[in-house]
Amino acid sequence: MSSMIHFWLHIFLPTLSPILLSKRHISIQRQLADLEKLAFVTEGDFDSASSLNSDNLDAGNKQACPLCPKEKFRACNSHKLHRHLQNLHWKVSVEFEGYRMCICHLPCRPVKPNIIGEQISSKMGAHYHCIICSATITRRTDMLGHVRRHVNKGETKSTYIAASAAKPPNEILKEADTDVQVCPNYSVPQKTDSYFNPKMKLNRQLIFCTLAALAKERKPLECLDAFGATGIMGLQWAKHLGNAVKVTINDLNENSVTLIQENCHLNKLKVVVDSKEKEESDDIPEEGEENFGNIKVTKMDANVLMHLRSFDFIHLDPFGTSVNYLDSAFRNIRNLGIVSVTSTDISSLYAKAQHVARRHYGCNIVRTEYYKELAARIVVAAVARAAARCNKGIEVLFAVALEHFVLVVVRVLRGPTSADETAKKIQYLIHCQWCEERIFQKDGNMVEENPYRQLPCNCHGSMPGKTAIELGPLWSSSLFNTGFLKRMLFESLHHVHAPSNLNKQGKRRNNDKPPNLAKRLKTDVILNILPFYYNIHRHSIKGMNMPKLKKFLCCLSQAGFRVSRTHFDPMGVRTDAPLIQFKSILLKYSTPTYTGGQSEGHVQPASEDTVADTVEMSVNDKAEASGCRRR
């Protein structure tokens, strides 16, 4: 008797009180046999309680579909009903944790009536019932996305009920003397509204030093963190720079805006909520009252906010590419202001998704040994084109590319003359796919008959077919401003690394500069004019032991070439030496790899002709090997 009552409740669950609506719908079953058990009713008696008796369990009686009205599917024999349930309901179901959400044709979902002539027809549409919430979804693809959003937010059947009963407390983290309250799953962007990545600490420190250096030029600065999330970056600006900055933290998500306001109170900072209903007179401070250092929190689309207001400093850090916000950023940026762009779409910038790079940046790109600097120049080129469209030019202050982000910081120069000069620095790159030699195309409107002649290598003459590819458009000028980097270094010593200057007794050292600061500030350390670099491991000679990197840099310098290291690659060498000279010097100071039976001794240096022949043979061997792999 109890089993019959339980079965009866499942049959008429949609007609019961709203308290029972939280239970599972009859279209959600584990097996097809469970769905067939709901069909043991006779034709015409599907809605009556008297039909549920032992006589109706006979196989000879006709059975109606429990998920279709009798106008759509009339009662039939068991084998036909089994085929109907399997083909029209079970095969198109959505699976979740062992359950199947079958498609339902019952009048559970209100449908707008269609007026045909003078008659009104109310055609009921098929739909799915969500196992987690009470939503009804019409399309199967929409139902899959609906369930996926529940899973991404951690809302499964068990955890969703527990979360509604008791909300877990937020965790409080500390970074650079700034407390920030983060939500659960704060490091997973798909599972939280306010994303906080502890690995981006270096990125935040670089941007803070940039703003601190800009604050020495003029005060106060109107600063914008366009994608606040937890608000950690804007909080650090306001807390350490004080009245020198007027910070605005923006986010479109309501939960993020609430969390930013709580973090402001947590750090004892005054919050000014910017609402559309607020009158203009409320924004004007009273006489003798200072609102410098206050944080203005806005809930607005970043493009709309940057169109409405002017700023001296704008930081863009969306989840992915920033190209959708560059035009708005340069629309109202003040003269000599700074725009910093953080791009985390490294799959496209590092040539793992070339079609995405072509779609977002309009750039043709392949994987090279200097792919990190190539990614930085792609982002700078996109920034330069956006600035030129607004009749503004840019000066690149610095550009870095680490393992999971690319940071570009530029200064804005107003005027069409600066815009024209900036546009001239966007060029295409000719890259040899055999030896990885590269050079920017020469300026001019005339079409060159043989563009391979611009390359210093002779791969096209010694090998048939096309050996080079055109990459770009890229930024061809400098990526670093040495003077601005010096000022950033001094600001980092004052703000970021100030606690490290204390000794064990708690006293500050006499000299604030580290011992190697003088070496860092040499103007010839950073060769910001030379584009790209060579990796000594990539161009090592087979069967030879390479010299140490410092020794090799000294050898290149003694040979009369400009040379420097680069942060893009720990084993990269930035030099104006062509590749043939680079490999020649590398071979000259390399030692053969000795086997077990040989004794070590002094190796006589080879002649220049022998070195050149060996380098050419090595290049040809690698070209043939790569040609075999391509075939």
XYZ file of C-alpha atoms in Angstrom:
631
model
C 0.000 0.000 0.000
C 2.819 2.413 0.795
C 4.412 1.799 -2.595
C 1.143 2.613 -4.343
C 0.822 5.892 -2.424
C 4.401 6.826 -3.294
C 3.671 6.081 -6.950
C 0.475 8.169 -6.799
C 2.364 11.162 -5.392
C 4.839 11.046 -8.261
C 2.023 10.905 -10.815
C 0.269 14.013 -9.479
C 3.305 15.895 -8.172
C 2.811 18.938 -10.490
C -0.716 19.492 -9.081
C 0.325 19.487 -5.404
C 1.213 22.400 -3.158
C 4.354 24.510 -3.780
C 6.035 22.847 -0.823
C 6.197 19.566 -2.728
C 7.402 21.256 -5.897
C 10.955 21.174 -4.588
C 10.925 17.364 -5.026
C 12.087 15.663 -8.194
C 9.769 15.792 -11.209
C 8.444 12.566 -12.753
C 10.439 13.259 -15.927
C 13.667 12.810 -13.929
C 14.428 9.105 -13.532
C 17.424 6.831 -13.189
C 16.366 4.078 -15.599
C 13.938 3.681 -18.461
C 12.106 0.953 -16.542
C 11.265 3.446 -13.804
C 9.636 5.651 -16.398
C 7.644 2.739 -17.805
C 6.210 1.917 -14.380
C 4.380 5.241 -14.441
C 2.426 4.193 -17.540
C 0.237 1.393 -16.146
C -3.092 3.190 -16.579
C -6.013 2.540 -18.891
C -7.134 4.862 -21.667
C -9.496 7.535 -20.394
C -8.720 6.852 -16.732
C -5.278 8.444 -16.502
C -6.533 11.200 -14.177
C -8.681 9.051 -11.875
C -7.544 7.324 -8.732
C -9.632 4.199 -9.398
C -7.426 3.265 -12.323
C -4.555 2.299 -10.052
C -5.509 -1.268 -9.158
C -4.008 -4.666 -9.699
C -6.058 -5.353 -12.838
C -4.419 -2.436 -14.651
C -1.005 -3.972 -14.177
C -1.958 -6.585 -16.782
C 0.123 -6.434 -19.926
C -3.011 -6.667 -22.050
C -4.348 -3.252 -20.988
C -3.451 -0.157 -22.989
C -0.965 2.199 -21.433
C -0.658 6.005 -21.746
C 2.565 7.993 -21.810
C 3.151 9.690 -18.446
C 5.027 12.611 -20.085
C 2.594 13.377 -22.927
C -1.055 14.537 -22.795
C -3.618 12.158 -24.267
C -4.248 14.638 -27.113
C -0.650 14.180 -28.236
C -0.201 10.434 -27.602
C -3.119 8.041 -27.101
C -2.862 4.925 -24.976
C -1.374 1.948 -26.771
C 0.196 -1.436 -26.205
C 3.278 -1.887 -24.069
C 5.763 -2.554 -26.886
C 4.687 0.593 -28.766
C 4.828 2.649 -25.572
C 8.323 1.318 -24.837
C 9.482 2.429 -28.285
C 7.840 5.833 -27.788
C 9.461 6.413 -24.396
C 12.862 5.295 -25.587
C 12.981 7.259 -28.841
C 11.098 10.462 -27.960
C 11.909 10.920 -24.270
C 14.888 8.861 -23.127
C 17.297 9.368 -26.048
C 17.055 13.165 -25.938
C 17.404 13.366 -22.160
C 20.113 15.252 -20.254
C 22.223 13.170 -17.869
C 23.381 14.483 -14.497
C 24.857 12.434 -11.635
C 23.114 9.203 -12.649
C 19.731 10.825 -13.354
C 18.131 11.463 -16.724
C 16.118 14.652 -17.265
C 13.731 13.496 -19.987
C 11.828 15.830 -22.248
C 8.321 16.580 -20.993
C 5.181 17.501 -23.001
C 2.841 18.019 -20.052
C 1.244 21.469 -19.452
C 3.878 22.449 -16.880
C 5.183 25.496 -18.730
C 2.933 28.438 -19.709
C 2.981 29.142 -23.432
C 1.687 32.283 -25.125
C -1.388 31.527 -27.282
C -1.160 31.923 -31.051
C -3.998 33.735 -32.827
C -4.838 31.969 -36.101
C -7.633 33.806 -37.856
C -10.414 34.166 -35.307
C -9.389 31.125 -33.236
C -6.854 30.967 -30.429
C -4.628 27.892 -30.240
C -2.440 27.247 -27.215
C 0.199 24.796 -28.432
C 2.172 23.322 -25.563
C 5.917 23.157 -26.098
C 8.333 20.455 -24.979
C 10.635 21.300 -22.103
C 13.054 19.913 -19.523
C 12.800 20.138 -15.738
C 16.036 21.059 -13.966
C 17.002 18.601 -11.242
C 18.725 21.353 -9.220
C 16.289 24.256 -9.396
C 12.665 24.643 -10.479
C 13.474 26.029 -13.923
C 11.966 24.634 -17.141
C 14.127 24.853 -20.267
C 12.808 24.301 -23.793
C 15.955 23.401 -25.760
C 18.365 20.600 -24.916
C 21.475 22.718 -25.614
C 20.130 25.420 -23.289
C 19.518 22.776 -20.631
C 23.112 21.546 -20.941
C 24.374 25.100 -20.503
C 21.989 25.665 -17.596
C 23.283 22.592 -15.740
C 26.882 23.520 -16.587
C 26.418 26.922 -14.967
C 25.142 25.226 -11.817
C 28.204 22.978 -11.765
C 30.627 25.867 -12.374
C 29.171 27.726 -9.416
C 29.384 24.614 -7.258
C 25.599 24.267 -7.137
C 24.993 20.532 -7.311
C 21.990 18.866 -5.727
C 23.766 18.301 -2.432
C 25.870 21.447 -2.124
C 23.157 23.783 -3.401
C 20.762 22.880 -0.553
C 23.551 23.116 2.016
C 24.642 26.532 0.708
C 21.133 27.909 1.005
C 20.966 26.846 4.637
C 24.298 28.269 5.799
C 26.526 30.603 3.745
C 30.237 29.922 4.317
C 32.241 32.861 5.673
C 34.558 34.770 3.355
C 38.297 34.372 3.741
C 40.495 37.402 4.465
C 43.882 37.592 2.721
C 46.676 40.126 3.161
C 48.886 41.566 0.421
C 51.142 44.637 0.682
C 49.627 45.716 4.021
C 46.166 45.599 2.459
C 43.443 43.271 3.734
C 41.071 41.862 1.168
C 38.014 39.700 1.688
C 37.613 36.969 -0.947
C 34.764 34.624 -1.761
C 35.042 30.824 -1.747
C 36.750 29.444 -4.856
C 38.297 32.898 -5.310
C 41.096 31.594 -7.556
C 38.742 29.865 -10.051
C 37.139 32.408 -12.416
C 34.309 30.062 -13.445
C 33.158 29.448 -9.864
C 33.169 32.923 -8.358
C 31.996 36.416 -9.243
C 34.997 38.176 -7.654
C 38.147 36.607 -9.048
C 41.370 37.025 -7.080
C 44.624 35.520 -8.359
C 47.502 35.486 -5.841
C 49.949 34.760 -8.691
C 49.300 38.237 -10.126
C 51.069 39.916 -7.216
C 54.027 40.905 -9.425
C 51.616 42.432 -11.921
C 50.003 44.538 -9.200
C 53.395 45.669 -7.904
C 54.527 46.808 -11.346
C 51.328 48.788 -11.874
C 51.607 50.344 -8.425
C 55.199 51.477 -9.097
C 54.025 52.936 -12.413
C 51.308 54.950 -10.682
C 53.706 56.058 -7.941
C 56.154 57.345 -10.553
C 53.347 59.186 -12.354
C 52.207 60.753 -9.065
C 55.560 62.543 -8.834
C 54.705 64.485 -12.008
C 51.310 65.922 -11.018
C 48.746 65.622 -8.237
C 46.015 64.601 -7.733
C 45.594 61.806 -10.258
C 42.227 60.492 -11.423
C 42.823 56.715 -11.461
C 40.512 53.967 -12.681
C 40.589 50.241 -12.022
C 38.064 49.277 -14.679
C 37.643 45.654 -13.541
C 37.830 45.740 -9.776
C 36.707 42.196 -8.774
C 37.789 42.282 -5.105
C 39.197 45.821 -5.418
C 42.685 44.833 -4.221
C 44.524 46.997 -6.739
C 42.557 50.190 -6.115
C 42.798 49.643 -2.364
C 46.587 49.504 -2.568
C 46.643 52.733 -4.595
C 44.506 54.629 -2.097
C 46.138 53.192 1.004
C 49.782 53.818 0.054
C 49.523 56.951 -2.109
C 46.870 58.725 -0.046
C 45.783 62.156 -1.233
C 47.945 61.967 -4.343
C 45.314 59.856 -6.111
C 41.547 59.812 -6.552
C 40.707 56.162 -7.031
C 37.648 54.827 -8.871
C 36.992 51.086 -8.730
C 34.436 49.772 -11.198
C 32.778 46.427 -11.757
C 29.615 45.376 -13.528
C 28.797 42.516 -11.149
C 26.570 43.402 -8.181
C 28.284 40.918 -5.851
C 31.702 42.305 -6.724
C 30.577 45.873 -6.003
C 29.290 44.804 -2.581
C 32.546 42.984 -1.854
C 34.609 46.037 -2.893
C 32.650 48.240 -0.481
C 33.211 45.736 2.336
C 36.941 45.638 1.577
C 37.083 49.436 1.701
C 35.550 49.420 5.179
C 37.892 46.596 6.153
C 40.878 48.823 5.317
C 39.275 51.889 6.998
C 38.874 53.793 3.735
C 35.953 56.068 2.962
C 33.636 54.879 0.201
C 31.771 57.172 -2.190
C 29.102 55.249 -4.085
C 28.531 56.658 -7.553
C 24.883 56.239 -8.572
C 22.983 57.589 -11.516
C 20.310 59.088 -9.248
C 22.890 61.184 -7.412
C 22.799 64.888 -8.216
C 25.836 66.696 -9.510
C 25.901 68.966 -6.474
C 26.563 65.978 -4.237
C 29.877 65.303 -5.987
C 31.208 68.803 -5.209
C 33.024 68.803 -1.855
C 32.247 71.490 0.665
C 34.633 74.313 1.329
C 37.561 73.185 3.442
C 36.686 69.502 2.999
C 39.034 67.178 1.163
C 37.845 64.006 -0.509
C 41.314 63.031 -1.760
C 42.061 59.420 -0.931
C 38.416 58.442 -0.970
C 37.460 55.495 -3.150
C 34.566 55.877 -5.534
C 32.868 52.562 -6.298
C 30.825 52.342 -9.506
C 28.657 49.613 -11.007
C 28.810 50.269 -14.723
C 30.042 48.845 -17.971
C 33.713 49.761 -18.386
C 33.221 51.158 -21.897
C 30.387 53.414 -20.733
C 32.334 54.685 -17.735
C 35.438 55.548 -19.770
C 33.271 57.405 -22.292
C 31.590 59.460 -19.571
C 34.616 60.504 -17.483
C 38.225 61.556 -18.020
C 41.122 59.914 -16.191
C 44.877 60.340 -15.812
C 45.543 56.635 -15.258
C 43.507 53.678 -16.532
C 44.206 50.030 -15.872
C 42.470 47.361 -17.954
C 42.581 43.782 -16.710
C 39.597 41.836 -18.081
C 39.522 38.068 -18.090
C 41.126 37.461 -21.497
C 41.820 40.030 -24.187
C 41.510 43.810 -23.740
C 40.886 44.804 -27.359
C 37.175 45.433 -26.706
C 37.988 48.270 -24.275
C 40.924 50.043 -25.936
C 38.866 52.503 -27.990
C 36.967 53.673 -24.906
C 40.153 53.929 -22.851
C 41.796 56.319 -25.322
C 38.662 58.365 -25.922
C 38.873 60.537 -22.777
C 42.349 59.825 -21.393
C 44.118 63.068 -20.527
C 47.305 64.242 -22.200
C 50.460 62.576 -20.848
C 48.255 60.094 -19.005
C 49.061 56.406 -18.744
C 47.102 53.368 -19.900
C 48.150 49.936 -18.624
C 46.784 46.807 -20.271
C 46.997 43.283 -18.866
C 46.180 40.506 -21.332
C 45.769 36.944 -20.105
C 44.801 35.353 -23.430
C 48.222 33.740 -23.791
C 46.893 30.854 -25.876
C 46.352 33.246 -28.783
C 49.330 35.526 -28.081
C 51.740 32.581 -27.798
C 50.545 31.168 -31.160
C 48.689 28.202 -29.672
C 45.397 29.473 -31.139
C 46.420 31.369 -34.276
C 42.844 31.867 -35.477
C 41.964 33.668 -32.221
C 44.956 35.997 -32.622
C 43.822 36.789 -36.147
C 40.277 37.471 -34.920
C 41.168 39.617 -31.887
C 44.338 41.388 -33.029
C 44.179 41.069 -36.827
C 47.654 39.559 -36.691
C 49.321 36.623 -38.408
C 51.543 34.763 -35.956
C 53.506 31.501 -35.695
C 55.454 29.898 -32.870
C 59.023 31.226 -32.769
C 61.928 31.220 -30.321
C 61.100 34.849 -29.412
C 57.355 34.227 -28.993
C 57.069 36.157 -25.717
C 58.418 39.384 -27.155
C 56.303 38.756 -30.231
C 53.223 38.606 -27.960
C 54.169 41.892 -26.290
C 54.611 43.614 -29.653
C 51.224 42.308 -30.810
C 49.483 43.887 -27.803
C 51.397 47.166 -28.223
C 50.403 47.276 -31.899
C 46.724 46.851 -30.952
C 47.063 49.620 -28.350
C 48.802 51.899 -30.868
C 46.079 51.419 -33.482
C 43.358 52.216 -30.932
C 45.208 55.381 -29.877
C 45.733 56.471 -33.489
C 42.004 56.146 -34.183
C 41.446 58.749 -31.449
C 44.140 61.100 -32.861
C 46.570 60.179 -30.109
C 50.035 58.700 -30.079
C 51.750 56.497 -27.525
C 55.133 56.146 -25.881
C 55.793 52.636 -24.599
C 57.097 52.850 -21.034
C 57.622 49.115 -20.595
C 56.207 45.760 -21.681
C 56.628 42.450 -19.879
C 55.506 38.930 -20.772
C 55.539 36.353 -18.018
C 54.140 32.843 -17.949
C 50.435 33.704 -17.751
C 50.030 37.386 -18.650
C 51.333 40.178 -20.868
C 51.519 43.677 -19.337
C 51.891 46.770 -21.520
C 52.121 50.304 -20.098
C 52.034 53.307 -22.463
C 51.946 57.087 -22.111
C 49.388 58.990 -24.168
C 50.507 61.827 -26.476
C 47.676 63.953 -27.858
C 47.597 65.277 -31.409
C 47.445 63.960 -34.992
C 51.200 64.421 -35.420
C 51.908 62.010 -32.573
C 49.282 59.656 -33.963
C 50.989 59.627 -37.375
C 54.376 58.958 -35.827
C 52.893 56.100 -33.816
C 51.217 54.557 -36.863
C 54.531 54.516 -38.738
C 56.021 52.237 -36.077
C 53.546 49.436 -36.841
C 55.253 47.200 -39.399
C 55.351 43.648 -40.672
C 58.099 41.174 -39.826
C 59.832 38.804 -42.246
C 60.654 35.582 -40.402
C 62.777 32.767 -41.876
C 61.295 29.427 -40.861
C 64.555 27.542 -41.476
C 67.115 29.420 -39.387
C 64.668 31.764 -37.512
C 66.404 34.909 -38.741
C 64.101 37.907 -38.698
C 63.922 41.520 -39.837
C 61.262 44.225 -40.091
C 60.167 45.176 -43.586
C 61.614 48.365 -44.991
C 59.418 51.421 -45.188
C 58.068 52.376 -48.564
C 55.051 51.975 -50.799
C 56.835 50.166 -53.631
C 56.347 46.400 -53.857
C 59.694 44.650 -53.668
C 60.367 41.957 -56.240
C 62.134 39.614 -53.839
C 61.445 40.383 -50.150
C 63.796 37.542 -49.147
C 66.730 39.804 -49.960
C 65.986 41.812 -46.830
C 66.898 38.852 -44.632
C 70.586 38.542 -43.672
C 70.486 34.747 -44.181
C 70.827 32.898 -47.491
C 68.231 30.190 -46.869
C 66.095 31.173 -49.844
C 69.015 30.910 -52.272
C 70.204 27.509 -51.025
C 66.772 25.877 -50.679
C 63.864 25.678 -53.117
C 60.426 27.059 -52.322
C 59.268 29.630 -49.831
C 61.434 29.779 -46.726
C 60.054 32.892 -44.978
C 56.713 34.041 -43.670
C 55.269 37.488 -43.013
C 54.180 38.103 -39.411
C 52.294 41.029 -38.017
C 51.428 43.827 -37.937
C 53.736 44.367 -34.948
C 55.171 47.237 -32.942
C 58.655 47.815 -34.347
C 60.016 50.473 -31.996
C 61.291 50.414 -28.435
C 59.561 48.439 -25.679
C 61.227 50.167 -22.714
C 61.807 53.685 -21.452
C 64.969 53.569 -19.387
C 64.339 56.857 -17.586
C 60.878 55.835 -16.466
C 62.150 52.447 -15.313
C 64.706 54.204 -13.097
C 61.933 56.196 -11.446
C 59.908 53.015 -10.965
C 62.934 51.393 -9.322
C 63.279 54.214 -6.815
C 59.549 54.087 -6.042
C 59.750 50.331 -5.496
C 62.545 50.872 -2.968
C 60.385 53.418 -1.136
C 57.044 51.563 -1.152
C 57.360 47.908 -2.089
C 60.736 46.860 -0.630
C 60.842 49.251 2.303
C 60.595 46.530 5.016
C 63.590 44.679 3.542
C 65.876 47.594 4.450
C 65.552 46.799 8.157
C 68.295 44.755 9.788
C 67.868 42.231 12.563
C 67.981 44.941 15.278
C 65.066 46.767 13.618
C 67.206 49.733 12.513
C 67.174 51.056 8.965
C 70.350 50.758 6.982
C 72.366 53.865 6.266
C 72.194 53.524 2.503
C 68.732 52.954 1.054
C 70.110 51.777 -2.292
C 71.027 48.121 -2.681
C 74.667 47.370 -3.479
C 74.023 46.585 -7.134
C 71.783 49.591 -7.814
C 74.512 51.465 -9.653
C 74.872 48.606 -12.112
C 71.127 48.503 -12.704
C 70.956 52.182 -13.552
C 73.510 52.086 -16.344
C 71.970 53.269 -19.551
C 73.721 50.659 -21.650
C 72.283 47.722 -19.695
C 68.864 47.819 -21.389
C 69.174 47.947 -25.159
C 65.618 48.950 -25.846
C 66.202 49.733 -29.518
C 67.206 46.225 -30.613
C 64.173 44.092 -31.453
C 63.968 40.417 -30.515
C 66.665 38.088 -29.268
C 68.392 34.748 -29.887
C 68.240 31.720 -27.605
C 71.684 30.153 -27.257
C 70.185 26.705 -26.636
C 68.194 26.939 -29.858
C 71.325 27.774 -31.879
C 73.786 25.495 -30.095
C 76.098 23.358 -32.226
C 75.590 19.622 -32.088
C 78.449 17.842 -30.342
C 79.771 21.022 -28.704
C 79.555 22.327 -25.155
C 78.370 25.939 -25.070
C 80.224 28.558 -23.051
C 78.644 30.164 -20.007
C 76.126 32.879 -20.785
C 78.147 35.667 -19.142
C 81.287 34.621 -20.996
C 79.402 34.505 -24.285
C 78.020 38.011 -23.708
C 81.565 39.295 -23.136
C 82.750 37.584 -26.316
C 79.998 39.215 -28.370
C 80.813 42.595 -26.860
C 84.528 42.182 -27.584
C 83.666 41.353 -31.201
C 82.157 44.840 -31.558
C 78.441 44.037 -31.223
C 75.899 45.550 -28.848
C 74.638 42.922 -26.460
C 72.226 42.590 -23.533
C 70.081 40.052 -21.745
C 66.285 40.079 -21.767
C 63.580 39.210 -19.273
C 61.537 37.496 -21.990
C 63.913 34.501 -21.971
C 66.501 33.574 -19.290
C 68.808 32.182 -21.979
C 68.034 34.893 -24.531
C 70.645 37.282 -25.924
C 69.578 40.608 -27.425
C 72.188 41.759 -29.925
C 72.588 43.541 -33.243
C 74.818 40.752 -34.578
C 73.348 38.794 -37.517
C 72.658 35.131 -36.961
C 75.681 33.928 -38.968
C 78.020 35.986 -36.762
C 76.127 34.902 -33.644
C 76.614 31.219 -34.466
C 80.201 31.792 -35.544
C 81.181 33.302 -32.184
C 79.163 30.649 -30.354
C 81.078 27.909 -32.167
C 84.429 29.617 -31.666
C 84.132 29.567 -27.887
C 82.440 26.168 -27.609
C 84.371 23.033 -26.689
C 83.862 19.555 -28.163
C 81.994 16.968 -26.167
C 84.635 14.381 -25.183
C 83.898 10.685 -24.936
C 85.148 8.319 -22.272
C 88.451 7.253 -23.908
C 89.691 10.762 -24.720
C 91.671 13.028 -22.458
C 90.831 16.626 -21.940
C 93.183 19.204 -23.257
C 93.459 22.597 -24.839
C 91.466 22.910 -28.020
C 93.063 24.878 -30.819
C 90.723 27.628 -32.049
C 89.469 26.997 -35.535
C 90.085 29.386 -38.385
C 87.392 31.743 -39.566
C 86.836 29.794 -42.800
C 86.447 26.548 -40.890
C 84.037 28.201 -38.450
C 81.933 29.647 -41.257
C 81.807 26.267 -43.037
C 80.819 24.496 -39.836
C 78.088 27.040 -39.108
C 76.726 26.741 -42.638
C 76.745 22.939 -42.408
C 74.945 23.100 -39.078
C 72.293 25.449 -40.474
C 71.781 23.201 -43.494
C 71.522 20.088 -41.302
C 68.851 21.692 -39.162
C 67.021 22.919 -42.245
C 67.016 19.426 -43.768
C 65.821 17.925 -40.487
C 63.015 20.437 -40.190
C 62.149 19.861 -43.863
C 61.847 16.125 -43.198
C 59.550 16.797 -40.267
C 57.380 19.101 -42.362
C 57.038 16.521 -45.078
